[in-house]
């Protein structure tokens, strides 16, 4: 049976586009939702011929009360959702650091400036606490002594685009993400 997901974003929408590309030939319908009428994510939805909707923050409860999704995927959604909305569906979010470190805005830059040698990407359940819900999947990115910020930032974004669709796919199938799913690994059957 076709699964239906909503992808909610307030800005650029590069994760949304990665999700659309991943599910293009799969039995998953996507609706793009933005609380920002001028967000580029809505342009991306138009270009990819994905159903889209401008949804002001105040209308979330009415909308999710009336529309059922198998999963609601936050990708650069810039507001904290209250419990009255969160109880209307299963909400996941992606964050560009290894939570619980570097919650909130500018996490990539703050991690880099702090001098950490390992950062990464986290996908987690959404609660009314900023970047605070239970962790579903994480993947590391190493920062060498000579790593330039742009290089690190690109690596984080590329990882997000690879990781998020796979984890969404797993959640829709009620399966658990494993590192091997991302590297196309041998899932315990490796012989060196
Ligand atoms: C991503 O870095 C994501 O981790 C964070 O917001 C950014 C959204 O980027 N929550 P985009 O709109 O998907 O390009």
Coordinates of N, CA and C and ligand atoms in Angstrom, one line a residue:
X1 N 0.8 -1.2 0.0 CA 0.0 0.0 0.0 C 0.9 1.3 0.0
X2 N 0.5 2.2 -0.8 CA 1.3 3.5 -0.8 C 1.4 4.2 0.5
X3 N 2.6 4.5 0.9 CA 2.8 5.3 2.1 C 2.7 6.8 1.7
X4 N 2.3 7.6 2.7 CA 2.2 9.0 2.4 C 3.0 9.8 3.5
X5 N 4.0 10.5 3.0 CA 4.8 11.3 4.0 C 4.6 12.8 3.7
X6 N 4.8 13.6 4.7 CA 4.9 15.1 4.6 C 6.3 15.5 4.9
X7 N 6.9 16.4 4.0 CA 8.2 16.9 4.3 C 8.0 18.4 4.6
X8 N 8.3 18.9 5.8 CA 8.1 20.2 6.2 C 9.4 21.0 6.3
X9 N 9.5 22.1 5.6 CA 10.7 23.0 5.7 C 10.4 24.4 5.5
X10 N 11.3 25.3 6.1 CA 11.1 26.7 6.0 C 12.0 27.4 5.0
X11 N 13.0 26.7 4.5 CA 14.0 27.4 3.7 C 14.4 26.7 2.4
X12 N 15.7 26.3 2.4 CA 16.3 25.9 1.1 C 15.7 24.6 0.5
X13 N 15.6 23.6 1.3 CA 14.9 22.3 0.8 C 15.9 21.3 0.1
X14 N 17.2 21.4 0.4 CA 18.0 20.4 -0.3 C 17.8 19.0 0.3
X15 N 17.4 18.8 1.5 CA 17.0 17.5 2.1 C 15.8 17.0 1.4
X16 N 14.8 17.9 1.3 CA 13.5 17.6 0.6 C 13.8 17.0 -0.8
X17 N 14.7 17.7 -1.5 CA 15.0 17.2 -2.9 C 15.7 15.8 -2.9
X18 N 16.6 15.6 -1.9 CA 17.2 14.3 -1.8 C 16.2 13.2 -1.5
X19 N 15.2 13.5 -0.7 CA 14.1 12.6 -0.3 C 13.3 12.3 -1.5
X20 N 12.9 13.3 -2.3 CA 12.1 13.2 -3.5 C 12.8 12.3 -4.5
X21 N 14.1 12.5 -4.7 CA 14.9 11.7 -5.7 C 15.0 10.2 -5.2
X22 N 15.2 10.0 -3.9 CA 15.3 8.7 -3.4 C 14.0 7.9 -3.6
X23 N 12.8 8.5 -3.4 CA 11.6 7.8 -3.4 C 10.9 7.9 -4.8
X24 N 11.6 8.5 -5.8 CA 10.9 8.7 -7.1 C 10.3 7.4 -7.7
X25 N 11.0 6.3 -7.6 CA 10.5 5.0 -8.2 C 9.9 4.1 -7.1
X26 N 9.6 4.6 -5.9 CA 9.1 3.8 -4.9 C 7.7 4.2 -4.5
X27 N 7.0 3.3 -3.8 CA 5.6 3.4 -3.6 C 5.3 4.4 -2.4
X28 N 5.8 5.6 -2.5 CA 5.7 6.6 -1.4 C 5.3 7.9 -2.0
X29 N 4.2 8.4 -1.5 CA 3.7 9.7 -2.0 C 4.3 10.8 -1.0
X30 N 4.7 11.9 -1.6 CA 5.3 13.0 -0.8 C 4.4 14.3 -0.9
X31 N 4.2 14.9 0.2 CA 3.6 16.3 0.2 C 4.6 17.2 0.8
X32 N 4.9 18.3 0.1 CA 5.8 19.3 0.7 C 5.0 20.4 1.4
X33 N 5.4 20.7 2.6 CA 4.7 21.7 3.4 C 5.7 22.8 3.9
X34 N 5.4 24.0 3.7 CA 6.2 25.1 4.2 C 5.4 26.2 4.9
X35 N 6.0 26.7 6.0 CA 5.4 27.8 6.7 C 5.9 29.1 6.2
X36 N 6.7 29.1 5.1 CA 7.3 30.3 4.5 C 6.9 30.3 3.0
X37 N 6.1 31.3 2.7 CA 5.6 31.3 1.3 C 6.7 31.5 0.3
X38 N 7.8 32.2 0.7 CA 8.9 32.5 -0.2 C 10.0 31.4 -0.1
X39 N 9.8 30.3 0.6 CA 10.9 29.4 0.8 C 11.2 28.7 -0.5
X40 N 12.5 28.4 -0.7 CA 13.0 27.8 -2.0 C 12.5 26.3 -2.0
X41 N 12.2 25.7 -0.9 CA 11.7 24.4 -0.8 C 10.4 24.2 -1.7
X42 N 9.6 25.3 -1.7 CA 8.3 25.3 -2.5 C 8.6 25.3 -4.0
X43 N 9.7 26.1 -4.4 CA 10.1 26.1 -5.8 C 10.6 24.7 -6.2
X44 N 11.3 24.1 -5.3 CA 11.8 22.7 -5.6 C 10.7 21.7 -5.8
X45 N 9.6 21.9 -5.0 CA 8.5 21.0 -5.1 C 7.8 21.2 -6.4
X46 N 7.6 22.5 -6.8 CA 7.0 22.8 -8.1 C 7.8 22.1 -9.3
X47 N 9.1 22.3 -9.2 CA 10.0 21.8 -10.3 C 9.9 20.3 -10.3
X48 N 9.8 19.7 -9.2 CA 9.8 18.2 -9.2 C 8.4 17.6 -9.3
X49 N 7.5 18.5 -9.5 CA 6.0 18.1 -9.6 C 5.5 17.3 -8.4
X50 N 5.9 17.8 -7.2 CA 5.5 17.2 -6.0 C 4.4 18.1 -5.4
X51 N 3.3 17.5 -4.9 CA 2.3 18.2 -4.3 C 2.8 19.1 -3.2
X52 N 2.4 20.4 -3.1 CA 2.9 21.2 -2.1 C 1.9 22.1 -1.4
X53 N 2.2 22.6 -0.3 CA 1.2 23.4 0.5 C 1.9 24.5 1.3
X54 N 1.4 25.7 1.3 CA 1.8 26.7 2.2 C 1.0 26.5 3.5
X55 N 1.6 26.3 4.6 CA 0.8 26.0 5.8 C 1.3 26.9 7.0
X56 N 0.6 28.0 7.3 CA 1.0 28.9 8.4 C 1.1 28.1 9.7
X57 N 2.1 28.4 10.5 CA 2.3 27.7 11.8 C 1.0 27.5 12.6
X58 N 0.2 28.5 12.6 CA -1.0 28.5 13.4 C -2.0 27.5 12.9
X59 N -1.9 27.1 11.7 CA -2.9 26.1 11.1 C -2.4 24.7 11.1
X60 N -1.3 24.4 11.8 CA -0.8 23.0 11.8 C -1.7 22.1 12.5
X61 N -2.3 22.4 13.6 CA -3.1 21.5 14.3 C -4.4 21.1 13.5
X62 N -5.0 22.1 12.9 CA -6.2 21.8 12.1 C -5.8 20.9 10.9
X63 N -4.7 21.2 10.3 CA -4.3 20.5 9.1 C -3.9 19.0 9.4
X64 N -3.1 18.8 10.4 CA -2.7 17.5 10.8 C -3.8 16.7 11.5
X65 N -4.8 17.4 12.0 CA -6.0 16.8 12.5 C -6.9 16.2 11.4
X66 N -6.8 16.8 10.3 CA -7.7 16.5 9.1 C -7.0 15.6 8.1
X67 N -5.6 15.5 8.2 CA -4.8 14.8 7.1 C -3.9 13.8 7.8
X68 N -4.0 12.6 7.4 CA -3.1 11.5 8.1 C -1.9 11.2 7.2
X69 N -0.8 11.2 7.9 CA 0.5 10.8 7.2 C 1.1 9.6 7.9
X70 N 1.8 8.8 7.2 CA 2.6 7.7 7.8 C 3.7 8.2 8.6
X71 N 4.3 9.4 8.1 CA 5.4 10.0 8.8 C 5.5 11.5 8.4
X72 N 5.8 12.3 9.3 CA 6.0 13.7 9.0 C 7.5 14.1 9.3
X73 N 8.1 14.5 8.2 CA 9.6 14.7 8.2 C 9.9 16.1 8.2
X74 N 10.6 16.6 9.3 CA 11.0 18.0 9.3 C 12.4 18.1 8.7
X75 N 12.6 19.0 7.8 CA 13.8 19.2 7.1 C 14.1 20.7 7.0
X76 N 14.7 21.3 8.0 CA 14.9 22.7 8.0 C 13.7 23.5 8.4
X77 N 12.8 22.9 9.2 CA 11.6 23.6 9.7 C 12.0 24.3 10.9
X78 N 11.8 25.7 10.9 CA 12.4 26.5 11.9 C 11.6 26.9 13.1
X79 N 10.5 26.2 13.3 CA 9.7 26.5 14.5 C 9.6 25.2 15.4
X80 N 9.4 25.4 16.7 CA 9.1 24.4 17.7 C 7.6 24.0 17.6
X81 N 7.3 22.7 17.4 CA 5.9 22.3 17.3 C 5.4 22.0 18.7
X82 N 4.2 22.4 19.1 CA 3.7 22.1 20.4 C 3.1 20.7 20.4
X83 N 2.9 20.2 21.7 CA 2.4 18.9 21.8 C 1.0 18.7 21.1
X84 N 0.2 19.7 21.1 CA -1.1 19.5 20.4 C -1.0 19.2 19.0
X85 N 0.1 19.5 18.3 CA 0.4 19.2 16.9 C 1.1 17.8 16.9
X86 N 2.1 17.7 17.8 CA 3.0 16.5 17.7 C 2.2 15.2 18.0
X87 N 1.1 15.3 18.8 CA 0.3 14.1 19.1 C -0.6 13.7 17.9
X88 N -0.5 14.5 16.8 CA -1.4 14.2 15.6 C -0.6 13.4 14.6
X89 N 0.6 13.0 14.9 CA 1.4 12.2 13.9 C 2.8 11.8 14.5
X90 N 3.5 11.1 13.6 CA 4.9 10.7 14.0 C 5.8 11.7 13.3
X91 N 6.6 12.5 14.1 CA 7.4 13.6 13.5 C 8.9 13.2 13.7
X92 N 9.7 13.3 12.7 CA 11.1 13.1 12.8 C 11.8 14.4 12.3
X93 N 13.1 14.6 12.8 CA 13.9 15.7 12.4 C 15.3 15.3 12.1
X94 N 16.0 16.1 11.3 CA 17.4 15.9 11.0 C 18.2 17.1 11.6
X95 N 19.3 16.9 12.2 CA 20.1 17.9 12.8 C 21.6 17.7 12.4
X96 N 22.3 18.8 12.0 CA 23.7 18.6 11.5 C 24.7 18.7 12.6
X97 N 24.5 17.8 13.7 CA 25.6 17.6 14.7 C 25.3 16.3 15.3
X98 N 26.2 15.8 16.1 CA 26.0 14.6 16.9 C 25.3 15.0 18.2
X99 N 24.0 15.0 18.2 CA 23.2 15.4 19.4 C 23.6 14.4 20.5
X100 N 23.6 14.8 21.8 CA 23.0 16.1 22.3 C 24.0 17.3 22.2
X101 N 25.1 17.2 21.5 CA 26.0 18.3 21.3 C 25.5 19.3 20.2
X102 N 25.7 20.5 20.4 CA 25.4 21.6 19.4 C 23.9 21.6 19.0
X103 N 23.0 21.6 19.9 CA 21.6 21.8 19.6 C 21.4 23.2 19.0
X104 N 20.4 23.4 18.2 CA 20.0 24.8 17.8 C 20.7 25.2 16.5
X105 N 20.6 26.5 16.3 CA 21.0 27.1 15.0 C 22.6 27.0 14.8
X106 N 23.0 27.1 13.6 CA 24.4 27.2 13.2 C 25.3 26.1 13.9
X107 N 24.7 24.9 13.9 CA 25.4 23.8 14.6 C 26.7 23.4 13.9
X108 N 26.7 23.5 12.6 CA 27.9 23.0 11.8 C 29.1 24.0 12.2
X109 N 28.8 25.3 12.1 CA 29.8 26.3 12.4 C 30.3 26.2 13.9
X110 N 29.3 26.0 14.8 CA 29.7 26.0 16.2 C 30.5 24.8 16.5
X111 N 30.2 23.7 15.9 CA 31.0 22.5 16.2 C 32.4 22.7 15.6
X112 N 32.5 23.3 14.4 CA 33.8 23.5 13.8 C 34.7 24.4 14.7
X113 N 34.0 25.5 15.1 CA 34.8 26.5 15.9 C 35.2 26.0 17.3
X114 N 34.4 25.1 17.8 CA 34.7 24.5 19.1 C 35.9 23.6 19.0
X115 N 36.3 23.2 17.8 CA 37.5 22.4 17.6 C 37.3 20.9 17.8
X116 N 36.0 20.5 17.8 CA 35.7 19.0 17.9 C 36.3 18.3 16.8
X117 N 36.8 17.1 17.0 CA 37.4 16.3 15.9 C 36.4 15.3 15.3
X118 N 35.3 15.1 15.9 CA 34.2 14.3 15.3 C 32.9 15.0 15.5
X119 N 32.2 15.3 14.4 CA 30.8 15.8 14.5 C 30.0 14.8 13.6
X120 N 28.9 15.3 13.0 CA 28.1 14.4 12.2 C 26.7 14.8 12.1
X121 N 25.8 13.8 11.9 CA 24.4 14.1 11.6 C 23.5 13.2 12.5
X122 N 22.4 13.8 13.0 CA 21.5 13.0 13.8 C 20.1 13.1 13.3
X123 N 19.4 12.0 13.3 CA 18.0 11.9 13.0 C 17.3 11.5 14.3
X124 N 16.3 12.3 14.7 CA 15.6 12.0 16.0 C 14.1 12.2 15.9
X125 N 13.4 11.7 16.9 CA 12.0 11.9 17.1 C 11.9 13.4 17.6
X126 N 10.8 14.0 17.2 CA 10.5 15.4 17.6 C 9.7 15.5 18.8
X127 N 10.2 16.3 19.8 CA 9.4 16.6 20.9 C 9.3 18.2 21.0
X128 N 8.7 18.7 22.0 CA 8.6 20.2 22.1 C 9.8 20.8 22.7
X129 N 10.9 20.0 22.8 CA 12.2 20.5 23.3 C 13.1 20.6 22.1
X130 N 13.8 21.7 21.8 CA 14.6 21.9 20.7 C 15.6 20.8 20.5
X131 N 15.6 20.1 19.4 CA 16.5 19.1 19.0 C 16.7 18.1 20.2
X132 N 15.6 17.8 20.9 CA 15.8 17.0 22.2 C 15.2 15.6 22.2
X133 N 14.5 15.2 21.1 CA 13.8 13.9 21.1 C 14.8 12.7 21.0
X134 N 14.3 11.5 21.2 CA 15.1 10.3 21.2 C 15.8 10.1 19.8
X135 N 17.0 9.7 19.9 CA 17.8 9.5 18.7 C 17.5 8.2 17.9
X136 N 17.3 8.4 16.6 CA 16.9 7.2 15.8 C 18.2 6.7 15.0
X137 N 19.0 7.7 14.5 CA 20.2 7.3 13.8 C 21.2 8.4 13.9
X138 N 22.5 8.1 13.9 CA 23.6 9.0 13.8 C 24.7 8.5 12.9
X139 N 25.4 9.5 12.4 CA 26.5 9.1 11.5 C 27.6 10.1 11.7
X140 N 28.9 9.7 11.9 CA 29.9 10.6 12.2 C 30.6 11.3 10.9
X141 N 31.2 12.4 11.1 CA 32.1 13.1 10.2 C 33.3 13.5 10.9
X142 N 34.5 13.1 10.4 CA 35.8 13.4 11.1 C 36.3 14.8 10.7
X143 N 36.9 15.5 11.6 CA 37.4 16.8 11.2 C 38.9 16.8 11.5
X144 N 39.7 16.8 10.4 CA 41.2 16.7 10.5 C 41.7 18.1 10.9
X145 N 43.0 18.1 11.2 CA 43.6 19.4 11.6 C 43.7 20.3 10.4
X146 N 43.7 19.8 9.2 CA 43.8 20.7 8.0 C 42.5 20.8 7.3
X147 N 41.4 20.2 7.9 CA 40.1 20.3 7.2 C 39.6 21.7 7.2
X148 N 39.2 22.2 6.0 CA 38.7 23.5 5.8 C 37.2 23.5 6.2
X149 N 36.7 24.7 6.7 CA 35.3 24.7 7.1 C 34.3 24.3 5.9
X150 N 34.6 24.8 4.7 CA 33.7 24.6 3.6 C 33.6 23.1 3.3
X151 N 34.8 22.4 3.4 CA 34.9 21.0 3.1 C 34.0 20.2 4.2
X152 N 34.2 20.6 5.4 CA 33.4 20.0 6.5 C 31.9 20.2 6.3
X153 N 31.5 21.4 6.0 CA 30.1 21.7 5.8 C 29.5 20.9 4.6
X154 N 30.3 20.8 3.5 CA 29.8 20.0 2.4 C 29.6 18.6 2.8
X155 N 30.6 18.1 3.5 CA 30.5 16.7 3.9 C 29.3 16.4 4.8
X156 N 29.0 17.4 5.7 CA 27.8 17.2 6.5 C 26.5 17.2 5.7
X157 N 26.4 18.1 4.7 CA 25.2 18.2 3.9 C 25.1 17.0 3.0
X158 N 26.2 16.5 2.4 CA 26.1 15.3 1.6 C 25.7 14.1 2.4
X159 N 26.2 14.0 3.6 CA 25.8 12.9 4.5 C 24.3 13.0 4.8
X160 N 23.8 14.2 5.1 CA 22.4 14.4 5.4 C 21.6 13.8 4.2
X161 N 22.0 14.2 3.0 CA 21.2 13.8 1.8 C 21.2 12.3 1.6
X162 N 22.3 11.7 2.0 CA 22.4 10.2 1.9 C 21.7 9.5 3.0
X163 N 21.8 10.0 4.2 CA 21.3 9.3 5.4 C 19.7 9.5 5.5
X164 N 19.2 10.7 5.4 CA 17.8 10.9 5.7 C 16.8 10.0 4.9
X165 N 17.0 9.9 3.6 CA 16.0 9.1 2.9 C 16.1 7.6 3.3
X166 N 17.3 7.1 3.6 CA 17.4 5.7 4.0 C 16.7 5.5 5.3
X167 N 16.9 6.4 6.2 CA 16.3 6.3 7.6 C 14.8 6.4 7.5
X168 N 14.3 7.3 6.6 CA 12.8 7.4 6.4 C 12.3 6.1 5.9
X169 N 13.0 5.6 4.9 CA 12.5 4.3 4.3 C 12.4 3.2 5.3
X170 N 13.5 3.1 6.2 CA 13.5 2.1 7.3 C 12.3 2.3 8.2
X171 N 12.0 3.6 8.6 CA 10.9 3.9 9.5 C 9.6 3.5 8.9
X172 N 9.5 3.7 7.6 CA 8.2 3.4 6.9 C 8.0 1.8 6.9
X173 N 9.1 1.1 6.9 CA 9.0 -0.4 6.9 C 9.1 -0.9 8.3
X174 N 9.1 -0.1 9.3 CA 9.2 -0.5 10.7 C 10.5 -1.3 10.9
X175 N 11.6 -0.8 10.2 CA 12.9 -1.5 10.4 C 13.9 -0.5 11.1
X176 N 15.0 -1.0 11.6 CA 15.9 -0.2 12.3 C 17.1 0.1 11.4
X177 N 17.6 1.4 11.4 CA 18.7 1.8 10.6 C 20.0 1.2 11.2
X178 N 20.9 0.7 10.3 CA 22.2 0.2 10.7 C 23.2 0.9 9.8
X179 N 24.4 1.1 10.4 CA 25.5 1.7 9.6 C 25.7 1.0 8.2
X180 N 25.5 -0.3 8.1 CA 25.7 -1.0 6.9 C 24.7 -0.5 5.8
X181 N 23.5 0.0 6.2 CA 22.5 0.5 5.3 C 23.0 1.7 4.5
X182 N 23.9 2.4 5.1 CA 24.4 3.6 4.4 C 25.6 3.3 3.5
X183 N 26.5 2.4 4.0 CA 27.7 2.1 3.2 C 27.5 0.9 2.3
X184 N 26.2 0.4 2.3 CA 25.9 -0.7 1.4 C 26.7 -1.9 1.8
X185 N 26.9 -2.0 3.1 CA 27.8 -3.0 3.7 C 27.2 -4.4 3.7
X186 N 28.0 -5.3 4.3 CA 27.7 -6.8 4.2 C 26.9 -7.3 5.4
X187 N 26.5 -6.4 6.3 CA 25.5 -6.8 7.4 C 25.9 -8.0 8.1
X188 N 27.1 -8.1 8.6 CA 27.6 -9.2 9.4 C 28.2 -10.3 8.7
X189 N 28.1 -10.3 7.3 CA 28.6 -11.4 6.5 C 30.0 -11.1 6.0
X190 N 30.6 -10.0 6.4 CA 31.9 -9.6 5.9 C 33.0 -10.7 6.1
X191 N 33.7 -11.0 5.1 CA 34.9 -11.9 5.3 C 36.2 -11.1 5.0
X192 N 36.3 -10.0 5.6 CA 37.6 -9.2 5.5 C 37.5 -8.3 4.2
Ligands
LIG1 C1 19.9 21.0 7.4 O1 21.2 21.2 7.7 C2 19.2 20.3 8.6 O2 20.0 19.4 9.3 C3 18.8 21.4 9.5 O3 18.4 22.5 8.6 C4 19.1 22.3 7.4 C5 18.1 22.3 6.3 O4 18.7 22.4 5.0 N1 17.8 21.0 10.4 P1 17.8 22.2 3.7 O5 16.6 23.2 3.8 O6 17.3 20.8 3.7 O7 18.7 22.5 2.5

